[in-house]
Tab-separated table of C-alpha atoms in Angstrom:
chain	number	residue	atom	x	y	z
A	260	MET	CA	2.818	7.705	24.500
A	261	THR	CA	-0.035	7.599	22.012
A	262	LYS	CA	-0.448	10.354	19.413
A	263	LEU	CA	-3.572	11.495	21.245
A	264	ALA	CA	-1.635	11.791	24.490
A	265	GLN	CA	1.096	13.789	22.718
A	266	TRP	CA	-1.492	16.194	21.336
A	267	LEU	CA	-3.190	16.612	24.702
A	268	TRP	CA	0.166	17.309	26.381
A	269	GLY	CA	1.146	19.809	23.704
A	270	LEU	CA	-2.189	21.612	23.904
A	271	ALA	CA	-2.107	21.603	27.708
A	272	LEU	CA	1.384	23.113	27.679
A	273	LEU	CA	0.541	25.845	25.170
A	274	GLY	CA	-2.830	26.457	26.754
A	275	SER	CA	-1.482	26.897	30.248
A	276	THR	CA	1.328	29.175	29.015
A	277	TRP	CA	-1.201	31.348	27.206
A	278	ALA	CA	-3.558	31.373	30.180
A	279	ALA	CA	-0.733	32.287	32.553
A	280	LEU	CA	0.432	35.143	30.356
A	281	THR	CA	-3.010	36.583	29.625
A	282	MET	CA	-4.133	36.405	33.233
A	283	GLY	CA	-0.994	38.351	34.137
A	284	PRO	CA	-2.446	40.779	36.643
A	285	THR	CA	-4.267	38.049	38.586
A	286	LEU	CA	-1.123	35.956	38.907
A	287	GLY	CA	1.265	38.739	39.686
A	288	LEU	CA	2.934	38.809	36.225
A	289	GLU	CA	3.011	42.248	34.631
A	290	LEU	CA	3.286	42.491	30.833
A	291	PRO	CA	2.988	45.625	28.733
A	292	LEU	CA	-0.553	46.214	27.453
A	293	THR	CA	0.428	45.825	23.789
A	294	CYS	CA	1.778	42.322	24.457
A	295	ARG	CA	-1.353	41.253	26.220
A	296	GLU	CA	-3.554	42.714	23.483
A	297	VAL	CA	-1.812	40.467	20.973
A	298	LEU	CA	-1.620	37.438	23.212
A	299	TRP	CA	-5.289	37.351	24.165
A	300	PRO	CA	-6.774	36.598	20.714
A	301	LEU	CA	-3.730	34.555	19.603
A	302	PRO	CA	-5.364	31.105	19.816
A	303	ALA	CA	-8.220	32.266	17.586
A	304	TYR	CA	-5.776	33.772	15.062
A	305	LEU	CA	-3.697	30.610	15.090
A	306	LEU	CA	-6.755	28.452	14.499
A	307	VAL	CA	-7.774	30.520	11.493
A	308	THR	CA	-4.230	30.540	10.097
A	309	ILE	CA	-3.889	26.802	10.519
A	310	GLY	CA	-7.277	26.302	8.866
A	311	CYS	CA	-6.203	28.402	5.880
A	312	PHE	CA	-2.886	26.582	5.659
A	313	ALA	CA	-4.682	23.225	5.696
A	314	LEU	CA	-7.120	24.263	2.961
A	315	GLY	CA	-4.308	25.739	0.926
A	316	THR	CA	-2.160	22.622	1.230
A	317	VAL	CA	-4.971	20.236	0.308
A	318	GLY	CA	-6.020	22.525	-2.554
A	319	TYR	CA	-2.476	22.661	-3.893
A	320	ARG	CA	-2.102	18.900	-3.636
A	321	VAL	CA	-5.391	18.280	-5.433
A	322	ALA	CA	-4.396	20.701	-8.188
A	323	THR	CA	-1.030	19.045	-8.671
A	324	PHE	CA	-2.325	15.483	-8.364
A	325	HIS	CA	-0.593	13.730	-11.222
A	326	ASP	CA	-2.956	12.252	-13.854
A	327	CYS	CA	-1.372	9.176	-15.345
A	328	GLU	CA	-2.706	9.298	-18.885
A	329	ASP	CA	0.198	7.361	-20.361
A	330	ALA	CA	-0.042	4.655	-17.719
A	331	ALA	CA	-3.661	4.071	-18.670
A	332	LEU	CA	-2.842	3.950	-22.386
A	333	GLU	CA	0.093	1.627	-21.822
A	334	LEU	CA	-2.139	-0.668	-19.802
A	335	GLN	CA	-4.720	-0.787	-22.594
A	336	THR	CA	-2.079	-1.804	-25.123
A	337	GLN	CA	-0.671	-4.431	-22.808
A	338	ILE	CA	-4.121	-5.857	-22.142
A	339	GLN	CA	-4.537	-6.465	-25.884
A	340	GLU	CA	-1.103	-8.035	-26.068
A	341	ALA	CA	-1.812	-10.213	-23.032
A	342	ARG	CA	-5.133	-11.492	-24.355
A	343	ALA	CA	-3.556	-12.429	-27.678
A	344	ASP	CA	-0.599	-14.153	-26.063
A	345	LEU	CA	-2.724	-16.040	-23.556
A	346	ALA	CA	-5.124	-17.195	-26.263
A	347	ARG	CA	-2.106	-18.552	-28.153
A	348	LYS	CA	-1.015	-20.372	-24.989
A	349	GLY	CA	-4.422	-22.021	-24.777
A	350	LEU	CA	-6.341	-19.906	-22.285
A	351	ARG	CA	-10.100	-19.991	-22.768
A	352	PHE	CA	-11.456	-16.692	-21.476
B	96	MET	CA	21.322	-12.984	-15.209
B	97	ALA	CA	24.190	-13.601	-12.734
B	98	SER	CA	21.820	-15.240	-10.259
B	99	MET	CA	20.734	-17.836	-12.801
B	100	GLU	CA	24.327	-18.775	-13.607
B	101	MET	CA	25.024	-19.117	-9.915
B	102	SER	CA	22.197	-21.597	-9.451
B	103	ARG	CA	23.418	-23.694	-12.357
B	104	SER	CA	26.982	-23.904	-11.083
B	105	LEU	CA	26.127	-24.886	-7.494
B	106	PRO	CA	25.569	-28.631	-7.001
B	107	ARG	CA	21.963	-29.566	-6.359
B	108	SER	CA	22.726	-30.652	-2.799
B	109	ARG	CA	23.713	-27.096	-1.894
B	110	ARG	CA	20.301	-25.685	-2.817
B	111	ASP	CA	17.742	-25.410	-0.052
B	112	PRO	CA	14.499	-27.361	-0.466
B	113	GLU	CA	12.574	-24.311	-1.594
B	114	GLY	CA	14.689	-23.961	-4.720
B	115	ARG	CA	16.731	-21.019	-3.528
B	116	THR	CA	20.498	-20.961	-3.703
B	117	PRO	CA	22.210	-19.262	-0.785
B	118	ARG	CA	21.956	-15.457	-1.060
B	119	GLN	CA	19.352	-15.692	-3.815
B	120	ASP	CA	16.125	-13.869	-3.136
B	121	LYS	CA	12.716	-15.160	-4.038
B	122	PHE	CA	9.649	-12.989	-4.245
B	123	SER	CA	6.182	-14.341	-3.455
B	124	VAL	CA	3.276	-12.311	-4.789
B	125	LEU	CA	0.083	-12.682	-2.786
B	126	LEU	CA	-3.017	-12.122	-4.928
B	127	PRO	CA	-6.254	-12.279	-2.988
B	128	THR	CA	-9.060	-12.419	-5.539
B	129	TYR	CA	-12.808	-12.096	-5.501
B	130	ASN	CA	-14.636	-12.081	-8.837
B	131	GLU	CA	-11.555	-11.289	-10.898
B	132	ARG	CA	-12.183	-13.699	-13.743
B	133	GLU	CA	-11.504	-11.012	-16.345
B	134	ASN	CA	-8.472	-9.456	-14.713
B	135	LEU	CA	-6.653	-12.440	-13.240
B	136	PRO	CA	-5.101	-13.743	-16.492
B	137	LEU	CA	-3.999	-10.236	-17.363
B	138	ILE	CA	-2.371	-9.467	-14.040
B	139	VAL	CA	-0.620	-12.851	-14.042
B	140	TRP	CA	0.631	-12.256	-17.598
B	141	LEU	CA	2.006	-8.846	-16.597
B	142	LEU	CA	3.634	-10.288	-13.479
B	143	VAL	CA	5.291	-13.106	-15.410
B	144	LYS	CA	6.485	-10.593	-18.015
B	145	SER	CA	7.996	-8.260	-15.401
B	146	PHE	CA	9.717	-11.008	-13.472
B	147	THR	CA	11.150	-12.883	-16.447
B	148	GLU	CA	12.363	-9.671	-18.098
B	149	SER	CA	14.247	-8.790	-14.909
B	150	GLY	CA	15.478	-12.294	-14.169
B	151	ILE	CA	13.826	-12.337	-10.763
B	152	ASN	CA	12.953	-15.567	-8.949
B	153	TYR	CA	9.246	-15.489	-8.138
B	154	GLU	CA	6.006	-17.279	-7.397
B	155	ILE	CA	2.418	-16.071	-7.545
B	156	ILE	CA	0.007	-17.272	-4.867
B	157	ILE	CA	-3.639	-16.845	-5.816
B	158	ILE	CA	-6.013	-16.825	-2.863
B	159	ASP	CA	-9.518	-16.946	-4.236
B	160	ASP	CA	-12.371	-16.591	-1.781
B	161	GLY	CA	-14.913	-18.825	-3.502
B	162	SER	CA	-15.661	-16.402	-6.340
B	163	PRO	CA	-18.949	-17.272	-8.032
B	164	ASP	CA	-17.805	-15.960	-11.432
B	165	GLY	CA	-15.329	-18.731	-12.245
B	166	THR	CA	-12.115	-17.035	-11.122
B	167	ARG	CA	-10.900	-20.352	-9.768
B	168	GLU	CA	-11.279	-22.095	-13.139
B	169	VAL	CA	-9.266	-19.384	-14.848
B	170	ALA	CA	-6.625	-19.696	-12.130
B	171	GLU	CA	-6.393	-23.434	-12.790
B	172	GLN	CA	-5.821	-22.771	-16.502
B	173	LEU	CA	-3.065	-20.302	-15.639
B	174	GLU	CA	-1.456	-22.902	-13.399
B	175	LYS	CA	-1.337	-25.298	-16.349
B	176	ILE	CA	0.120	-22.662	-18.651
B	177	TYR	CA	2.830	-21.319	-16.353
B	178	GLY	CA	3.514	-24.291	-14.113
B	179	SER	CA	2.519	-25.094	-10.562
B	180	ASP	CA	5.899	-24.004	-9.254
B	181	LYS	CA	5.159	-20.462	-10.419
B	182	ILE	CA	1.387	-20.277	-9.935
B	183	LEU	CA	0.157	-21.585	-6.613
B	184	LEU	CA	-3.551	-21.925	-6.044
B	185	ARG	CA	-4.564	-21.695	-2.424
B	186	PRO	CA	-8.298	-20.935	-2.474
B	187	ARG	CA	-10.738	-20.561	0.384
B	188	GLU	CA	-14.398	-21.419	0.686
B	189	LYS	CA	-15.836	-17.952	1.132
B	190	LYS	CA	-15.005	-14.267	1.422
B	191	LEU	CA	-12.981	-14.033	4.600
B	192	GLY	CA	-11.115	-10.742	4.452
B	193	LEU	CA	-7.718	-9.439	3.470
B	194	GLY	CA	-5.720	-9.994	6.659
B	195	THR	CA	-6.585	-13.680	6.822
B	196	ALA	CA	-5.938	-13.991	3.079
B	197	TYR	CA	-2.397	-12.746	3.632
B	198	ILE	CA	-1.885	-15.137	6.547
B	199	HIS	CA	-3.219	-18.031	4.497
B	200	GLY	CA	-1.049	-17.086	1.510
B	201	MET	CA	2.093	-16.681	3.577
B	202	LYS	CA	1.791	-20.189	4.991
B	203	HIS	CA	2.484	-21.442	1.475
B	204	ALA	CA	4.995	-18.822	0.409
B	205	THR	CA	8.541	-20.013	-0.167
B	206	GLY	CA	9.929	-16.587	-0.935
B	207	ASN	CA	11.843	-14.479	1.543
B	208	TYR	CA	10.055	-11.366	0.353
B	209	ILE	CA	6.310	-10.921	-0.025
B	210	ILE	CA	4.632	-8.559	-2.463
B	211	ILE	CA	1.039	-7.577	-1.882
B	212	MET	CA	-1.007	-5.878	-4.546
B	213	ASP	CA	-4.494	-5.573	-6.009
B	214	ALA	CA	-5.560	-8.035	-8.677
B	215	ASP	CA	-7.762	-5.555	-10.569
B	216	LEU	CA	-4.936	-4.050	-12.677
B	217	SER	CA	-4.828	-0.809	-10.663
B	218	HIS	CA	-1.304	-1.775	-9.608
B	219	HIS	CA	1.128	-2.428	-12.445
B	220	PRO	CA	3.768	-5.155	-11.968
B	221	LYS	CA	6.325	-3.052	-13.835
B	222	PHE	CA	6.968	-1.254	-10.538
B	223	ILE	CA	8.020	-4.434	-8.738
B	224	PRO	CA	11.643	-4.377	-10.008
B	225	GLU	CA	11.774	-0.767	-8.770
B	226	PHE	CA	10.495	-1.850	-5.358
B	227	ILE	CA	13.203	-4.503	-5.254
B	228	ARG	CA	15.882	-2.038	-6.279
B	229	LYS	CA	14.726	0.411	-3.613
B	230	GLN	CA	14.706	-2.309	-0.974
B	231	LYS	CA	18.306	-3.250	-1.770
B	232	GLU	CA	19.348	0.390	-1.884
B	233	GLY	CA	18.233	1.179	1.642
B	234	ASN	CA	17.947	-2.319	3.089
B	235	PHE	CA	14.345	-1.489	3.899
B	236	ASP	CA	12.009	-3.798	5.760
B	237	ILE	CA	9.068	-2.483	3.759
B	238	VAL	CA	8.815	-0.686	0.427
B	239	SER	CA	5.514	1.049	-0.175
B	240	GLY	CA	4.143	2.333	-3.461
B	241	THR	CA	3.009	5.932	-3.183
B	242	ARG	CA	0.550	7.821	-5.353
B	243	TYR	CA	1.284	11.120	-3.672
B	244	LYS	CA	5.018	11.697	-4.126
B	245	GLY	CA	7.468	12.024	-6.995
B	246	ASN	CA	5.800	11.149	-10.273
B	247	GLY	CA	3.289	8.897	-8.585
B	248	GLY	CA	-0.320	9.562	-9.528
B	249	VAL	CA	-3.718	8.219	-10.450
B	250	TYR	CA	-5.864	7.808	-13.529
B	251	GLY	CA	-9.646	7.752	-13.574
B	252	TRP	CA	-10.456	9.886	-10.557
B	253	ASP	CA	-12.731	12.895	-10.722
B	254	LEU	CA	-12.210	16.056	-8.694
B	255	LYS	CA	-14.380	14.878	-5.801
B	256	ARG	CA	-12.411	11.660	-5.429
B	257	LYS	CA	-9.108	13.529	-5.512
B	258	ILE	CA	-10.265	15.970	-2.855
B	259	ILE	CA	-11.400	13.147	-0.577
B	260	SER	CA	-8.132	11.298	-1.122
B	261	ARG	CA	-5.860	14.276	-0.481
B	262	GLY	CA	-8.011	15.506	2.387
B	263	ALA	CA	-7.996	12.130	4.114
B	264	ASN	CA	-4.262	11.777	3.583
B	265	PHE	CA	-3.647	15.256	5.005
B	266	ILE	CA	-5.601	14.510	8.180
B	267	THR	CA	-3.809	11.178	8.496
B	268	GLN	CA	-0.397	12.824	8.165
B	269	ILE	CA	-1.239	15.439	10.796
B	270	LEU	CA	-2.687	12.983	13.273
B	271	LEU	CA	-0.381	10.008	12.849
B	272	ARG	CA	2.873	11.511	11.476
B	273	PRO	CA	3.588	8.118	9.952
B	274	GLY	CA	6.757	8.805	7.975
B	275	ALA	CA	5.171	7.495	4.771
B	276	SER	CA	3.267	9.562	2.244
B	277	ASP	CA	0.660	7.005	1.141
B	278	LEU	CA	-0.822	5.083	4.033
B	279	THR	CA	-3.886	3.553	2.407
B	280	GLY	CA	-1.952	2.144	-0.527
B	281	SER	CA	-1.853	-1.637	-0.828
B	282	PHE	CA	0.998	-2.114	-3.294
B	283	ARG	CA	3.921	-3.075	-1.076
B	284	LEU	CA	6.974	-5.252	-0.675
B	285	TYR	CA	7.637	-6.739	2.756
B	286	ARG	CA	10.328	-8.926	4.187
B	287	LYS	CA	8.460	-12.112	4.985
B	288	GLU	CA	9.190	-12.089	8.727
B	289	VAL	CA	8.167	-8.435	8.934
B	290	LEU	CA	4.783	-9.088	7.310
B	291	GLN	CA	4.172	-12.043	9.590
B	292	LYS	CA	4.961	-9.992	12.674
B	293	LEU	CA	2.784	-7.071	11.580
B	294	ILE	CA	-0.268	-9.118	10.660
B	295	GLU	CA	-0.268	-10.623	14.142
B	296	LYS	CA	-0.508	-7.131	15.610
B	297	CYS	CA	-3.071	-5.552	13.306
B	298	VAL	CA	-6.736	-5.518	14.204
B	299	SER	CA	-8.466	-3.221	11.696
B	300	LYS	CA	-10.183	-3.873	8.380
B	301	GLY	CA	-10.200	-2.345	4.921
B	302	TYR	CA	-8.281	0.876	4.244
B	303	VAL	CA	-7.418	1.211	7.909
B	304	PHE	CA	-5.731	-2.212	7.895
B	305	GLN	CA	-3.160	-0.962	5.382
B	306	MET	CA	-2.646	2.182	7.477
B	307	GLU	CA	-2.258	0.204	10.658
B	308	MET	CA	0.435	-1.965	9.069
B	309	ILE	CA	2.643	1.054	8.450
B	310	VAL	CA	1.922	2.625	11.831
B	311	ARG	CA	2.769	-0.613	13.680
B	312	ALA	CA	5.852	-1.031	11.513
B	313	ARG	CA	7.108	2.358	12.655
B	314	GLN	CA	6.353	1.456	16.262
B	315	LEU	CA	8.482	-1.649	15.895
B	316	ASN	CA	11.249	0.444	14.297
B	317	TYR	CA	11.006	-1.170	10.899
B	318	THR	CA	12.257	0.950	8.002
B	319	VAL	CA	9.916	1.997	5.204
B	320	GLY	CA	11.062	3.068	1.733
B	321	GLU	CA	8.815	4.569	-0.939
B	322	VAL	CA	8.530	4.248	-4.698
B	323	PRO	CA	6.175	6.447	-6.764
B	324	ILE	CA	3.577	4.375	-8.591
B	325	SER	CA	0.723	5.064	-10.956
B	326	PHE	CA	-2.681	3.812	-9.886
B	327	VAL	CA	-5.035	3.168	-12.807
B	328	ASP	CA	-8.521	3.005	-11.382
B	329	ARG	CA	-10.901	1.274	-13.792
B	330	VAL	CA	-13.303	0.358	-11.011
B	331	TYR	CA	-14.070	3.789	-9.544
B	332	GLY	CA	-16.906	4.476	-11.982
B	333	GLU	CA	-18.789	1.415	-10.730
B	334	SER	CA	-18.008	1.615	-7.041
B	335	LYS	CA	-18.173	5.190	-5.850
B	336	LEU	CA	-16.558	6.034	-2.554
B	337	GLY	CA	-19.620	6.113	-0.323
B	338	GLY	CA	-20.418	7.847	2.944
B	339	ASN	CA	-20.136	4.541	4.792
B	340	GLU	CA	-16.543	4.041	3.759
B	341	ILE	CA	-15.612	7.574	4.729
B	342	VAL	CA	-17.192	7.156	8.152
B	343	SER	CA	-15.454	3.847	8.828
B	344	PHE	CA	-12.173	5.348	7.618
B	345	LEU	CA	-12.499	8.214	10.092
B	346	LYS	CA	-13.435	5.850	12.905
B	347	GLY	CA	-10.427	3.690	12.147
B	348	LEU	CA	-8.151	6.699	11.916
B	349	LEU	CA	-9.299	8.053	15.270
B	350	THR	CA	-8.838	4.618	16.833
B	351	LEU	CA	-5.253	4.493	15.569
B	352	PHE	CA	-4.751	8.062	16.790
B	353	ALA	CA	-5.910	7.164	20.273
B	354	THR	CA	-4.203	3.810	20.591
B	355	THR	CA	-0.792	4.112	18.944
């Protein structure tokens, strides 16, 4: 099954569960009012929460993205060393 | 240096024609180049240094796509300096793309492991012994360098570039759940047969090609290990990540999402 198919299945499953529960009266399922009041806007709440989580995660990862200062410096030194050594070995740049 | 002693003590007739004693590994580095006249000698010097310091059996295959800046001439000089058993020149007439460069290079590779990397000094050969160690440790089919885990990182990226990179990686992880933290990285070690198999199956280009390799590898139940690397970008200033590349990345990502 492709990833897209997995997502569609998952969404269909959750979506139909939610629809079944929120359309309780029409389908003969009776849930207390408080439950239904929470259930009805749940998808919207979840979307917002997921959005915040995504932004937070990306923000955190950008903030902690490791800057390799020493790698750059080391490379610079090695470039000098390499050019000298290669010139000795007869390389014409 | 145990492997070197082993090759001296075995009679010549026992060695296979590619210069490998039984149970000795050889690593072929594929270096596709285009206009890398300045960087090629440096990357080759660093590779030779890393391999000789670790006593690793290696060869470097330079696949130049008809660079107009004289990359090929520099490659020929390097071949003279280091020997044509270590530096193999396998050029092509014109710029033909990465996937075909790998295929072309592999035809001439006598190693049982292939290392792919960039020739512009953004990937440092000092990580190769760590890749090899990791591969042995977990008997992995692929070892991928990652900029996003452990003490992996980058140098030379501004905030915008970092945001794009992390954002794209986040979306990729959510959509593809690939089991590897850095999908667009191109600093990797492959078993030769694994790389051959994967290249046959991959159809995309550019960044997405590297992503597709890992995704297909997972489909075929190959194991992927990771090693944190540092990516020193000296090119970013000249070649900004443009809107075009972002759009083609997203298109490629969605294609992988819908087809794998």
